[in-house]
PDB file of C-alpha atoms in Angstrom:
ATOM      1  CA  ARG A   1      -8.146 -10.475  23.404  1.00  0.00           C
ATOM      2  CA  ILE A   2      -6.478 -13.233  24.462  1.00  0.00           C
ATOM      3  CA  SER A   3      -6.296 -13.984  28.269  1.00  0.00           C
ATOM      4  CA  ARG A   4      -3.762 -16.029  29.887  1.00  0.00           C
ATOM      5  CA  PRO A   5      -3.666 -15.775  33.440  1.00  0.00           C
ATOM      6  CA  HIS A   6      -1.435 -18.845  33.517  1.00  0.00           C
ATOM      7  CA  PRO A   7      -0.227 -21.491  31.304  1.00  0.00           C
ATOM      8  CA  ASP A   8      -3.135 -23.974  31.523  1.00  0.00           C
ATOM      9  CA  PHE A   9      -5.812 -21.565  30.790  1.00  0.00           C
ATOM     10  CA  ARG A  10      -6.590 -19.738  27.204  1.00  0.00           C
ATOM     11  CA  GLY A  11      -9.488 -17.900  26.822  1.00  0.00           C
ATOM     12  CA  ILE A  12     -10.934 -15.211  24.319  1.00  0.00           C
ATOM     13  CA  ALA A  13     -11.868 -12.192  25.786  1.00  0.00           C
ATOM     14  CA  GLY A  14     -14.921  -9.701  24.404  1.00  0.00           C
ATOM     15  CA  THR A  15     -18.608  -8.250  24.259  1.00  0.00           C
ATOM     16  CA  VAL A  16     -20.992 -10.158  22.523  1.00  0.00           C
ATOM     17  CA  ALA A  17     -21.736  -7.593  19.751  1.00  0.00           C
ATOM     18  CA  ALA A  18     -25.398  -9.458  18.605  1.00  0.00           C
ATOM     19  CA  GLY A  19     -27.330 -12.470  19.118  1.00  0.00           C
ATOM     20  CA  SER A  20     -26.510 -14.930  21.503  1.00  0.00           C
ATOM     21  CA  ILE A  21     -23.685 -17.460  21.937  1.00  0.00           C
ATOM     22  CA  ALA A  22     -23.999 -20.972  23.653  1.00  0.00           C
ATOM     23  CA  ARG A  23     -21.759 -23.685  24.922  1.00  0.00           C
ATOM     24  CA  GLY A  24     -20.921 -26.486  22.510  1.00  0.00           C
ATOM     25  CA  GLU A  25     -21.766 -23.552  19.458  1.00  0.00           C
ATOM     26  CA  GLU A  26     -19.614 -24.344  16.556  1.00  0.00           C
ATOM     27  CA  ILE A  27     -17.758 -20.106  16.228  1.00  0.00           C
ATOM     28  CA  VAL A  28     -15.816 -19.195  13.758  1.00  0.00           C
ATOM     29  CA  VAL A  29     -12.763 -16.430  13.416  1.00  0.00           C
ATOM     30  CA  ALA A  30     -14.732 -14.442  10.862  1.00  0.00           C
ATOM     31  CA  GLY A  31     -11.275 -13.321   8.927  1.00  0.00           C
ATOM     32  CA  SER A  32      -9.449 -16.871   8.724  1.00  0.00           C
ATOM     33  CA  GLY A  33     -12.781 -18.912   8.479  1.00  0.00           C
ATOM     34  CA  THR A  34     -10.593 -21.431  11.520  1.00  0.00           C
ATOM     35  CA  SER A  35     -13.666 -23.032  13.618  1.00  0.00           C
ATOM     36  CA  ALA A  36     -14.109 -24.413  16.966  1.00  0.00           C
ATOM     37  CA  ARG A  37     -16.921 -25.066  19.065  1.00  0.00           C
ATOM     38  CA  VAL A  38     -17.123 -23.046  22.374  1.00  0.00           C
ATOM     39  CA  ALA A  39     -16.206 -25.041  25.379  1.00  0.00           C
ATOM     40  CA  THR A  40     -16.937 -22.517  28.346  1.00  0.00           C
ATOM     41  CA  ILE A  41     -18.416 -19.189  28.485  1.00  0.00           C
ATOM     42  CA  LEU A  42     -17.138 -17.397  31.597  1.00  0.00           C
ATOM     43  CA  GLY A  43     -18.677 -14.048  32.927  1.00  0.00           C
ATOM     44  CA  PRO A  44     -18.119 -11.569  35.681  1.00  0.00           C
ATOM     45  CA  ASP A  45     -20.063 -14.185  38.005  1.00  0.00           C
ATOM     46  CA  GLY A  46     -19.101 -17.373  36.557  1.00  0.00           C
ATOM     47  CA  GLU A  47     -19.974 -20.018  33.672  1.00  0.00           C
ATOM     48  CA  LEU A  48     -22.931 -19.331  31.730  1.00  0.00           C
ATOM     49  CA  ALA A  49     -24.448 -21.646  29.218  1.00  0.00           C
ATOM     50  CA  GLN A  50     -25.616 -18.887  27.025  1.00  0.00           C
ATOM     51  CA  ALA A  51     -24.055 -14.785  26.139  1.00  0.00           C
ATOM     52  CA  CYS A  52     -26.202 -12.174  24.314  1.00  0.00           C
ATOM     53  CA  ALA A  53     -25.472  -9.143  23.333  1.00  0.00           C
ATOM     54  CA  GLY A  54     -24.011  -6.483  25.472  1.00  0.00           C
ATOM     55  CA  ASP A  55     -22.400  -9.382  27.593  1.00  0.00           C
ATOM     56  CA  ALA A  56     -18.728  -9.231  28.456  1.00  0.00           C
ATOM     57  CA  VAL A  57     -17.588 -12.437  28.289  1.00  0.00           C
ATOM     58  CA  THR A  58     -14.536 -14.937  28.197  1.00  0.00           C
ATOM     59  CA  LEU A  59     -14.883 -17.859  25.770  1.00  0.00           C
ATOM     60  CA  THR A  60     -12.820 -21.292  25.846  1.00  0.00           C
ATOM     61  CA  LEU A  61     -12.751 -23.434  23.216  1.00  0.00           C
ATOM     62  CA  ASP A  62     -12.227 -27.362  22.410  1.00  0.00           C
ATOM     63  CA  ARG A  63      -8.956 -26.287  20.721  1.00  0.00           C
ATOM     64  CA  GLU A  64      -6.607 -23.802  20.332  1.00  0.00           C
ATOM     65  CA  ILE A  65      -7.010 -21.485  17.183  1.00  0.00           C
ATOM     66  CA  ASP A  66      -5.451 -18.297  15.944  1.00  0.00           C
ATOM     67  CA  VAL A  67      -7.477 -15.559  17.401  1.00  0.00           C
ATOM     68  CA  GLY A  68      -5.824 -11.694  17.814  1.00  0.00           C
ATOM     69  CA  ARG A  69      -7.189  -8.941  18.946  1.00  0.00           C
ATOM     70  CA  GLY A  70      -9.300  -7.039  16.852  1.00  0.00           C
ATOM     71  CA  ASP A  71     -10.602 -10.397  15.034  1.00  0.00           C
ATOM     72  CA  LEU A  72     -14.357 -10.808  14.748  1.00  0.00           C
ATOM     73  CA  VAL A  73     -15.457 -14.582  16.198  1.00  0.00           C
ATOM     74  CA  ALA A  74     -19.078 -15.427  14.958  1.00  0.00           C
ATOM     75  CA  PRO A  75     -21.228 -18.376  15.082  1.00  0.00           C
ATOM     76  CA  ALA A  76     -20.345 -20.614  11.819  1.00  0.00           C
ATOM     77  CA  ARG A  77     -23.830 -20.275  10.858  1.00  0.00           C
ATOM     78  CA  ALA A  78     -24.059 -16.450  10.767  1.00  0.00           C
ATOM     79  CA  ARG A  79     -20.568 -15.501   9.390  1.00  0.00           C
ATOM     80  CA  PRO A  80     -19.912 -11.738   8.505  1.00  0.00           C
ATOM     81  CA  THR A  81     -18.873 -10.445   5.178  1.00  0.00           C
ATOM     82  CA  VAL A  82     -14.753 -10.354   4.796  1.00  0.00           C
ATOM     83  CA  ALA A  83     -13.663  -8.096   2.446  1.00  0.00           C
ATOM     84  CA  ASP A  84     -11.025  -5.997   1.261  1.00  0.00           C
ATOM     85  CA  GLN A  85     -12.870  -3.602  -0.482  1.00  0.00           C
ATOM     86  CA  PHE A  86     -16.380  -2.539  -0.203  1.00  0.00           C
ATOM     87  CA  ALA A  87     -18.611   0.526  -0.378  1.00  0.00           C
ATOM     88  CA  ALA A  88     -20.507   2.938   2.331  1.00  0.00           C
ATOM     89  CA  HIS A  89     -21.857   6.190   3.079  1.00  0.00           C
ATOM     90  CA  LEU A  90     -19.340   8.510   4.923  1.00  0.00           C
ATOM     91  CA  VAL A  91     -20.242  11.679   6.806  1.00  0.00           C
ATOM     92  CA  TRP A  92     -17.091  14.091   6.836  1.00  0.00           C
ATOM     93  CA  THR A  93     -15.819  15.324   9.574  1.00  0.00           C
ATOM     94  CA  SER A  94     -12.541  16.961   8.921  1.00  0.00           C
ATOM     95  CA  ASP A  95     -11.959  20.292   7.835  1.00  0.00           C
ATOM     96  CA  GLU A  96      -9.389  19.280   5.380  1.00  0.00           C
ATOM     97  CA  PRO A  97     -11.390  17.999   2.517  1.00  0.00           C
ATOM     98  CA  LEU A  98     -11.726  14.030   1.500  1.00  0.00           C
ATOM     99  CA  LEU A  99      -9.402  13.331  -1.603  1.00  0.00           C
ATOM    100  CA  PRO A 100     -10.055  10.129  -2.954  1.00  0.00           C
ATOM    101  CA  GLY A 101      -6.815   8.354  -2.787  1.00  0.00           C
ATOM    102  CA  ARG A 102      -5.420   9.299   0.402  1.00  0.00           C
ATOM    103  CA  THR A 103      -4.561   6.675   3.117  1.00  0.00           C
ATOM    104  CA  TYR A 104      -6.033   7.050   6.274  1.00  0.00           C
ATOM    105  CA  LEU A 105      -6.532   4.576   9.338  1.00  0.00           C
ATOM    106  CA  MET A 106      -9.970   2.793  10.031  1.00  0.00           C
ATOM    107  CA  ARG A 107     -11.116   2.015  13.469  1.00  0.00           C
ATOM    108  CA  ILE A 108     -13.587  -0.961  13.324  1.00  0.00           C
ATOM    109  CA  GLY A 109     -14.736  -3.039  16.261  1.00  0.00           C
ATOM    110  CA  ALA A 110     -11.202  -2.752  18.068  1.00  0.00           C
ATOM    111  CA  ARG A 111      -9.297  -3.049  14.694  1.00  0.00           C
ATOM    112  CA  TRP A 112      -6.929  -0.272  13.277  1.00  0.00           C
ATOM    113  CA  ILE A 113      -6.041  -0.747   9.323  1.00  0.00           C
ATOM    114  CA  PRO A 114      -4.878   1.530   7.096  1.00  0.00           C
ATOM    115  CA  ALA A 115      -8.143   2.161   4.169  1.00  0.00           C
ATOM    116  CA  THR A 116      -8.174   4.485   1.375  1.00  0.00           C
ATOM    117  CA  VAL A 117     -11.320   5.649  -0.015  1.00  0.00           C
ATOM    118  CA  THR A 118     -10.801   4.979  -3.986  1.00  0.00           C
ATOM    119  CA  THR A 119     -13.793   6.910  -5.081  1.00  0.00           C
ATOM    120  CA  ILE A 120     -16.436   9.140  -4.430  1.00  0.00           C
ATOM    121  CA  LYS A 121     -19.908   7.307  -6.268  1.00  0.00           C
ATOM    122  CA  HIS A 122     -22.139  10.450  -5.683  1.00  0.00           C
ATOM    123  CA  LYS A 123     -22.640  13.079  -2.714  1.00  0.00           C
ATOM    124  CA  LEU A 124     -26.079  13.249  -1.011  1.00  0.00           C
ATOM    125  CA  ASN A 125     -27.977  16.430  -1.248  1.00  0.00           C
ATOM    126  CA  VAL A 126     -29.016  16.378   2.521  1.00  0.00           C
ATOM    127  CA  GLU A 127     -32.312  18.683   1.544  1.00  0.00           C
ATOM    128  CA  THR A 128     -33.705  16.682  -1.206  1.00  0.00           C
ATOM    129  CA  LEU A 129     -31.544  13.199  -1.250  1.00  0.00           C
ATOM    130  CA  GLU A 130     -30.413  13.901  -4.712  1.00  0.00           C
ATOM    131  CA  HIS A 131     -27.437  12.434  -6.036  1.00  0.00           C
ATOM    132  CA  LEU A 132     -24.737  14.695  -7.116  1.00  0.00           C
ATOM    133  CA  ALA A 133     -21.280  14.395  -8.413  1.00  0.00           C
ATOM    134  CA  ALA A 134     -18.539  14.973  -6.867  1.00  0.00           C
ATOM    135  CA  ARG A 135     -14.537  15.052  -6.735  1.00  0.00           C
ATOM    136  CA  ASP A 136     -14.269  15.876  -2.970  1.00  0.00           C
ATOM    137  CA  LEU A 137     -15.884  16.143   0.313  1.00  0.00           C
ATOM    138  CA  HIS A 138     -15.906  19.131   2.825  1.00  0.00           C
ATOM    139  CA  LEU A 139     -17.134  19.388   6.128  1.00  0.00           C
ATOM    140  CA  ASN A 140     -20.723  17.934   6.895  1.00  0.00           C
ATOM    141  CA  GLU A 141     -20.802  16.244   3.352  1.00  0.00           C
ATOM    142  CA  ILE A 142     -22.396  12.965   3.027  1.00  0.00           C
ATOM    143  CA  ALA A 143     -21.195  10.626   0.248  1.00  0.00           C
ATOM    144  CA  PHE A 144     -21.485   6.946  -0.531  1.00  0.00           C
ATOM    145  CA  CYS A 145     -17.608   6.009  -1.890  1.00  0.00           C
ATOM    146  CA  ASN A 146     -15.962   2.891  -2.713  1.00  0.00           C
ATOM    147  CA  LEU A 147     -13.067   1.802   0.207  1.00  0.00           C
ATOM    148  CA  SER A 148     -10.193  -0.319   0.266  1.00  0.00           C
ATOM    149  CA  THR A 149      -8.527  -1.757   3.117  1.00  0.00           C
ATOM    150  CA  SER A 150      -5.038  -2.815   3.468  1.00  0.00           C
ATOM    151  CA  ALA A 151      -6.086  -6.346   4.597  1.00  0.00           C
ATOM    152  CA  PRO A 152      -9.466  -8.072   4.565  1.00  0.00           C
ATOM    153  CA  ILE A 153     -11.464  -7.056   7.485  1.00  0.00           C
ATOM    154  CA  ALA A 154     -14.840  -8.848   8.788  1.00  0.00           C
ATOM    155  CA  PHE A 155     -18.066  -6.698   8.997  1.00  0.00           C
ATOM    156  CA  ASP A 156     -21.345  -6.644   8.952  1.00  0.00           C
ATOM    157  CA  ALA A 157     -23.992  -4.235   6.976  1.00  0.00           C
ATOM    158  CA  TYR A 158     -24.488  -1.234   9.196  1.00  0.00           C
ATOM    159  CA  ALA A 159     -28.296  -1.398   8.900  1.00  0.00           C
ATOM    160  CA  ASP A 160     -28.136  -4.872  10.325  1.00  0.00           C
ATOM    161  CA  ASN A 161     -25.671  -4.649  13.268  1.00  0.00           C
ATOM    162  CA  ARG A 162     -23.861  -1.199  13.909  1.00  0.00           C
ATOM    163  CA  GLU A 163     -21.327  -2.737  16.232  1.00  0.00           C
ATOM    164  CA  THR A 164     -19.513  -4.498  13.691  1.00  0.00           C
ATOM    165  CA  GLY A 165     -20.892  -2.331  10.684  1.00  0.00           C
ATOM    166  CA  ALA A 166     -20.159   1.224  11.902  1.00  0.00           C
ATOM    167  CA  PHE A 167     -16.497   2.780  11.829  1.00  0.00           C
ATOM    168  CA  ILE A 168     -14.250   5.532  11.586  1.00  0.00           C
ATOM    169  CA  LEU A 169     -11.544   7.239   9.414  1.00  0.00           C
ATOM    170  CA  VAL A 170      -8.551   8.952  11.074  1.00  0.00           C
ATOM    171  CA  ASP A 171      -6.130  11.166   9.715  1.00  0.00           C
ATOM    172  CA  ARG A 172      -2.962   9.518   9.847  1.00  0.00           C
ATOM    173  CA  PHE A 173      -1.139  12.918  10.467  1.00  0.00           C
ATOM    174  CA  THR A 174      -3.631  14.577  12.958  1.00  0.00           C
ATOM    175  CA  ASN A 175      -4.969  11.607  14.557  1.00  0.00           C
ATOM    176  CA  ALA A 176      -8.288  13.682  14.263  1.00  0.00           C
ATOM    177  CA  THR A 177     -11.048  11.639  13.207  1.00  0.00           C
ATOM    178  CA  ALA A 178     -11.849  12.662   9.547  1.00  0.00           C
ATOM    179  CA  ALA A 179     -14.950  10.285   8.732  1.00  0.00           C
ATOM    180  CA  ARG A 180     -17.564   8.318  10.639  1.00  0.00           C
ATOM    181  CA  SER A 181     -20.003   6.005   8.160  1.00  0.00           C
ATOM    182  CA  GLU A 182     -23.449   6.624   8.480  1.00  0.00           C
ATOM    183  CA  GLU A 183     -27.222   4.347   7.648  1.00  0.00           C
ATOM    184  CA  PRO A 184     -27.724   5.291   3.990  1.00  0.00           C
ATOM    185  CA  THR A 185     -30.856   7.625   3.872  1.00  0.00           C
ATOM    186  CA  SER A 186     -31.898   6.611   0.415  1.00  0.00           C
TER     187      SER A 186
END
């Protein structure tokens, strides 16, 4: 989130999801590719030279750049993937079956975005890990699916970083969680 307690201060507030960030380091807004350098790092007890995973901080930058709620800010040397189509393992958590083509709301980090499961590549037999053909998905079933979002999103591979690689799908009509991403098992 953007912190602006008075006209002379503009900070980017959030939690470090992985790794660390240091004063003077070049950062990039993953979605837009806009970059700047970290001028100061403010923690709960004042200014810091560096912040590590789990730290809640506010960054000030050497120049104003467009950053909004839900944007992922990363070191320029380690920019995450940005895409509007990708594949993921899903655990279906709804009593209503997954039917490819239906639009859900995806919650990834602090961002909400419309998303569609375009195809089910295969369902997973949890006892044998065999890949099975599937046209739909029912409660507690796991499948590897192609997804499409209404705009590009920034993310890391789930296996590399669960904080920036995990998401849920929410039914737009009932507001119930319909699915969650899962680490591949095969």
